[in-house]
Coordinates of C-alpha atoms and ligand atoms in Angstrom, one line a residue:
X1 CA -4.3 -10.8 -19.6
X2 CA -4.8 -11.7 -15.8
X3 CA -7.8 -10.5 -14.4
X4 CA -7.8 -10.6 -10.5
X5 CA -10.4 -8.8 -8.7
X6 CA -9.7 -5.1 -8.4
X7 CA -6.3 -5.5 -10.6
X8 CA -5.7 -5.8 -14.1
X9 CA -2.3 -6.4 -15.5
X10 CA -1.2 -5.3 -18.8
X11 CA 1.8 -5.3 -20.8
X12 CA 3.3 -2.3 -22.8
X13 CA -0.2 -0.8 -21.3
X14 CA 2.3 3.6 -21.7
X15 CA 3.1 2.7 -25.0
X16 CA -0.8 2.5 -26.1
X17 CA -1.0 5.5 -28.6
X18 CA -3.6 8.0 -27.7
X19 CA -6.1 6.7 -30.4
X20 CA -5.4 3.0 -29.4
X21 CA -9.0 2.1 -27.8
X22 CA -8.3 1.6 -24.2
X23 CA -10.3 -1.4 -22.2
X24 CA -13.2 -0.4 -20.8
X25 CA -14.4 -3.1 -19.1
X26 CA -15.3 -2.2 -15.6
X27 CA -13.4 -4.6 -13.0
X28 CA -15.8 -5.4 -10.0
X29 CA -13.8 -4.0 -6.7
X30 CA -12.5 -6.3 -3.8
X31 CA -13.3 -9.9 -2.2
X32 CA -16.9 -10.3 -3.8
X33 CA -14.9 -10.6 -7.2
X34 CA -11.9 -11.6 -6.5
X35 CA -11.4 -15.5 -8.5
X36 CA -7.9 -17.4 -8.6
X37 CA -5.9 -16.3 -11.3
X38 CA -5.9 -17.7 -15.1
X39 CA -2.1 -17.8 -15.1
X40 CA -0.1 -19.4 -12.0
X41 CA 2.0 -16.5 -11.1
X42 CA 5.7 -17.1 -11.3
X43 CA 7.8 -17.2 -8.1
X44 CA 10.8 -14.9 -9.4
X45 CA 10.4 -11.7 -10.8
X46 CA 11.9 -9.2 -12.8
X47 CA 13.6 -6.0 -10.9
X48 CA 13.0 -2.5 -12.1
X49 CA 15.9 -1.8 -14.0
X50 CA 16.9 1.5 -12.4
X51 CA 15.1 2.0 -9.0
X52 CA 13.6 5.3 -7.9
X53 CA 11.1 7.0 -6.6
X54 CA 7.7 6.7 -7.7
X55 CA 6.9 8.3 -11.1
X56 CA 3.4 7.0 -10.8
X57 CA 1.1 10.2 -12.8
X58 CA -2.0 11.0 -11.2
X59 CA -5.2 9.2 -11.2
X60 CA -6.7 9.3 -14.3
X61 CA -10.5 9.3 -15.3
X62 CA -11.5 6.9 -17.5
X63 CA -14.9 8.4 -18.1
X64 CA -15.7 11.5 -16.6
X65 CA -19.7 11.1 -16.5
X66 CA -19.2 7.8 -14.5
X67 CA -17.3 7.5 -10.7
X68 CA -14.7 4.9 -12.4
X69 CA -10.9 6.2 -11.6
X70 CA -8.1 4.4 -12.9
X71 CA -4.6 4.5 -11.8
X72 CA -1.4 2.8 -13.3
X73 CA 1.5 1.7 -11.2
X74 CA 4.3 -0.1 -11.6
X75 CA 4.8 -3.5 -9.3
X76 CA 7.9 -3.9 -7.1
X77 CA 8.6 -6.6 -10.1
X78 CA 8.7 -3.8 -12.6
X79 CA 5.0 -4.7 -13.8
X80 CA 2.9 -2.4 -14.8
X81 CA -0.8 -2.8 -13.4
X82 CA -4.0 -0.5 -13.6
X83 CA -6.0 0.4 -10.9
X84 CA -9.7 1.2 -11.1
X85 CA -12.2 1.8 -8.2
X86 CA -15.6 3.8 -8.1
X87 CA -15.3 7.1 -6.7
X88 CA -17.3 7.7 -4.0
X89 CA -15.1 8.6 -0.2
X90 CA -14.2 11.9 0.7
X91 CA -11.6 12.3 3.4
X92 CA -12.6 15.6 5.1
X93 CA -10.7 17.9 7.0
X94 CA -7.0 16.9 8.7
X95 CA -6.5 13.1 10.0
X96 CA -6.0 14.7 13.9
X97 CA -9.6 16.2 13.4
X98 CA -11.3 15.3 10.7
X99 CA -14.3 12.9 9.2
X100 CA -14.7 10.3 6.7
X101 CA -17.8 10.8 4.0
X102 CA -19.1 7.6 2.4
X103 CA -16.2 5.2 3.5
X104 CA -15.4 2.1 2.1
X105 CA -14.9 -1.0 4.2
X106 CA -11.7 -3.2 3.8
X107 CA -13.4 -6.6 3.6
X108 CA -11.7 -9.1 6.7
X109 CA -10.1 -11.0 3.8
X110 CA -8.2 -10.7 0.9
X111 CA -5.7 -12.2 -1.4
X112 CA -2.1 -11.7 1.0
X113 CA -3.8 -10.1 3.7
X114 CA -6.4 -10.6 7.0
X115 CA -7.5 -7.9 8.9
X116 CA -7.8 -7.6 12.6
X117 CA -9.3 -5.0 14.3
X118 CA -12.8 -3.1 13.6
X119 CA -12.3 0.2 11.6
X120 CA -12.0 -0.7 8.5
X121 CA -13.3 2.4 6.8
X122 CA -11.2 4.0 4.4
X123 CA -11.6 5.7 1.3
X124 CA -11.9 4.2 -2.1
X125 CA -8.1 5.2 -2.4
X126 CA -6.6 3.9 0.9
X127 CA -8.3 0.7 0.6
X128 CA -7.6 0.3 -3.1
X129 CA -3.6 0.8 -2.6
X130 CA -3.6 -1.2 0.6
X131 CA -5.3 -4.1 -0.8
X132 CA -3.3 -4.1 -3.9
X133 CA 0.3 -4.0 -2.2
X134 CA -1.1 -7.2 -0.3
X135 CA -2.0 -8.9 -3.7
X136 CA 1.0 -7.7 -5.1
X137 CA 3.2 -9.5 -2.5
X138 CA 0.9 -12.7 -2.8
X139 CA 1.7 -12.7 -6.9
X140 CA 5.5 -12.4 -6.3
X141 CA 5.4 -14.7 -3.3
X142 CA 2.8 -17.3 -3.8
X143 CA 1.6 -19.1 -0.3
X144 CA 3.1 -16.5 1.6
X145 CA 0.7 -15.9 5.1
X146 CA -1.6 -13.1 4.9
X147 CA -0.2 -9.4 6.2
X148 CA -2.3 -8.3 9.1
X149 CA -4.0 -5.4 8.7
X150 CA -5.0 -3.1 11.5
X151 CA -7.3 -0.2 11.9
X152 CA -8.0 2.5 9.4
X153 CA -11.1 4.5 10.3
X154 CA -14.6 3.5 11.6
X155 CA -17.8 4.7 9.8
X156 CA -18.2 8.5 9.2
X157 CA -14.3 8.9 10.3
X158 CA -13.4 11.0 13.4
X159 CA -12.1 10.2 16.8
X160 CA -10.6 6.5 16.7
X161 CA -9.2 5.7 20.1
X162 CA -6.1 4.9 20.8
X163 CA -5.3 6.8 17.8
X164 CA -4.6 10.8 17.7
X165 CA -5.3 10.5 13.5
X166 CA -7.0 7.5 11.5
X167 CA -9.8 10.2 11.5
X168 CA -10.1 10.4 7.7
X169 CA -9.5 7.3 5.8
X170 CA -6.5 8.1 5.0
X171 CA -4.0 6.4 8.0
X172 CA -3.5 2.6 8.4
X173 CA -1.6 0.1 10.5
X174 CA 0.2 -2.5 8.6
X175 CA 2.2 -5.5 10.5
X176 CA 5.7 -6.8 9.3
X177 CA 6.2 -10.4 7.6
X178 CA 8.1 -12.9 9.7
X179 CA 10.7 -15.1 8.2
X180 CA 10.1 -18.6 7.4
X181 CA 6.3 -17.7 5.8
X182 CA 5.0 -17.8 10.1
X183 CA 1.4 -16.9 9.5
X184 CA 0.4 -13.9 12.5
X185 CA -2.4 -13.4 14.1
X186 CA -1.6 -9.8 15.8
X187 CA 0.8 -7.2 15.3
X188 CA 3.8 -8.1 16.6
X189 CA 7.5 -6.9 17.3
X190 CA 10.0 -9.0 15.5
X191 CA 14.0 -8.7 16.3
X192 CA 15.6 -8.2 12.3
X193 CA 16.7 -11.4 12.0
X194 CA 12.7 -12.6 12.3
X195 CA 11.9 -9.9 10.2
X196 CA 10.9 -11.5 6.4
X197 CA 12.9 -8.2 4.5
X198 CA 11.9 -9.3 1.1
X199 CA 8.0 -9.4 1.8
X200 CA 7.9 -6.0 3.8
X201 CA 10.0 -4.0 1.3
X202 CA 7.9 -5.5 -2.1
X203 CA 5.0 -4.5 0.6
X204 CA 6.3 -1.0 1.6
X205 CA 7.6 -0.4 -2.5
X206 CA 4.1 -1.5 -4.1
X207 CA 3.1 1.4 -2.1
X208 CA 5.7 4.0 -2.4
X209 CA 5.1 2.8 -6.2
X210 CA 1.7 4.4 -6.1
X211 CA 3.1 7.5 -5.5
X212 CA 0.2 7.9 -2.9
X213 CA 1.8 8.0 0.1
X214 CA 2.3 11.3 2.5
X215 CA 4.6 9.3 5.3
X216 CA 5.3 6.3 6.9
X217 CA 6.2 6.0 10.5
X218 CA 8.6 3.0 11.3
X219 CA 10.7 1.8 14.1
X220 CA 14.3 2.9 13.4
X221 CA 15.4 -0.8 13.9
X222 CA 13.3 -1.7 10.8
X223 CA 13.9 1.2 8.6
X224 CA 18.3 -0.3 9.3
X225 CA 16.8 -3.8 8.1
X226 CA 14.8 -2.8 5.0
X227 CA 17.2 -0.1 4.0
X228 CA 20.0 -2.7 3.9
X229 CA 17.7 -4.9 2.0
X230 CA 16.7 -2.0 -0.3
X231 CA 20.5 -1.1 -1.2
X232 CA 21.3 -5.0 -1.9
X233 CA 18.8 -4.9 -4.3
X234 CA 20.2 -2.3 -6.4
X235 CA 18.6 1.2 -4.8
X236 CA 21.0 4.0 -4.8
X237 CA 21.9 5.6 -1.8
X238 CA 20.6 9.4 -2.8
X239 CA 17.1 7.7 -4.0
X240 CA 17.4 5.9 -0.4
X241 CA 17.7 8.8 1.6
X242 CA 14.8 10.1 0.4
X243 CA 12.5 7.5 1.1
X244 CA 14.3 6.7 4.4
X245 CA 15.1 8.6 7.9
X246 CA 18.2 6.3 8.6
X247 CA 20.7 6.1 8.5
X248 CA 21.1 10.2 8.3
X249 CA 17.7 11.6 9.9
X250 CA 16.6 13.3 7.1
X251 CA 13.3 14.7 8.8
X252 CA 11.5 15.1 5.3
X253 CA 12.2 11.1 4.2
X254 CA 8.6 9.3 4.0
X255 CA 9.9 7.0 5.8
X256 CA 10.4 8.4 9.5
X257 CA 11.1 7.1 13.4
X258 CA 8.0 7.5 16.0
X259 CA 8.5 5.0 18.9
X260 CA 5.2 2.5 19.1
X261 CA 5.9 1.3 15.6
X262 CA 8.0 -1.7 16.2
X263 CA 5.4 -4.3 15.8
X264 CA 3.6 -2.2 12.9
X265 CA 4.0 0.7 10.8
X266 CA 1.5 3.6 10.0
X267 CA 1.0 4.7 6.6
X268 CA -0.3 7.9 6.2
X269 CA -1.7 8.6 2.1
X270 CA -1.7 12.2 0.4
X271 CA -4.9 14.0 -0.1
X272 CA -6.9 12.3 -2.7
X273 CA -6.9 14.7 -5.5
X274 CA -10.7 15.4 -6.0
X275 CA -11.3 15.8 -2.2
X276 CA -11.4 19.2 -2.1
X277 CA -12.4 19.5 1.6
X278 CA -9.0 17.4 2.7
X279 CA -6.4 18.8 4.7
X280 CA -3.0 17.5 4.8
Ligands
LIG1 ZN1 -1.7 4.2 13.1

């Protein structure tokens, strides 16, 4: 078993019977634990077999009377791998006008990712699934340059200029891979052919995987690019229409057009389920 800072990886981890005793151990959350891995990761991976849309359940306690969730999701290499974080965040009203309670920062650095920028408050969920889909990408692609990671919220949440939401912990800007593993520094716009496809769909996937996300706003350019990528590798084009506005503008896909999203895109997560003061 791989143990990797916040992530644990386990194998046949569904077909445990209910009595089968399930691992307690707590893993220690983010950079101050993360360690290199036991096992050099391979550089191919195994597919899904059938593509579709997140089936990922809801997060699951482990032990109600501590603040220890656990979540399993399945990898963009068809791995399963659990989740755990200490509750403590609550996103607070909507993400245009709301607040962040007890935020927790996105360290600068982290396996497959750097952060720029100085809002890193999110809660324990946002941070958890963003940081994971970066260390996801560094397993099945090992050496690749960090992502860059933009703003999320500042302390306490609320108004986070330029931005109309990243109020709650719950929005975050996310820069595309460029081809050829070219480390960047800053968000920036990349014509398709500079765009690396394989990188920002495991990284957009791992996500979607979660089952976590509410929306994702994307330049219509890159949606065409990772679409075609998507299809090549084996997504259907009913389960792709879903998840994406083009080719036919579905207005309900998660993954939808706003212009200023060229040289980033903005991921928006669902409610966290206990917040009861959240407003999507
Ligand atoms: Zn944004």
């Amino acid at each position: 078993m791989a143990r990797f800072g916040l992530i644990l990886a386990f194998s046949g981890l569904l077909g445990a019977g209910c009595g089968t005793a399930r691992p307690r151990a707590r893993v220690p959350f983010l950079a101050d634990h993360y360690g290199p891995t036991t096992a050099p990761p391979s550089s191919r991976w195994h597919r899904p077999s059938a593509p579709s849309m997140p089936t990922v359940g809801a997060v699951e306690a482990v032990d109600t009377s501590s603040s220890t969730r656990r979540q399993v999701v399945t990898g963009p290499n068809g791995k399963r791998y659990a989740l755990r974080w200490t509750k403590r965040s609550g996103s607070v009203g909507h993400p245009a006008g709301g607040s962040l309670k007890d935020g927790r920062a996105l360290p600068d650095t982290g396996p497959g990712y750097r952060r720029i920028g100085s809002r890193p408050f999110g809660t324990d969920e946002t941070v958890t699934y963003v940081a994971y889909a970066a260390w996801v990408v560094a397993q099945l692609f090992p050496g690749t340059a960090p992502v860059v990671i933009g703003d999320l919220s500042q302390d306490g949440g609320g108004h986070c200029s330029p931005h109309r939401s990243h109020r709650t912990g719950r929005d975050v800007d996310i820069g595309y891979y460029k081809v050829d593993n070219e480390p960047m520094r800053f968000f920036v716009s990349l014509e398709s052919e500079d765009l690396d496809t394989d990188k920002t769909w495991a990284y957009v996937e791992a996500l979607l995987r979660t089952g976590a996300v509410q929306y994702i706003f994307m330049d219509r350019a890159v949606q065409e690019a990772l679409y075609r990528h998507a299809k090549k590798d084996g997504w259907d084009e009913e389960t792709l229409g879903k998840v994406f506005q083009y080719p036919g503008g579905n207005d309900k896909a998660v993954v939808r057009h706003v212009s200023g999203h060229r040289n980033h895109f903005h991921v928006r997560f669902v409610c966290p389920p206990e917040d009861e003061d959240c407003e999507s």
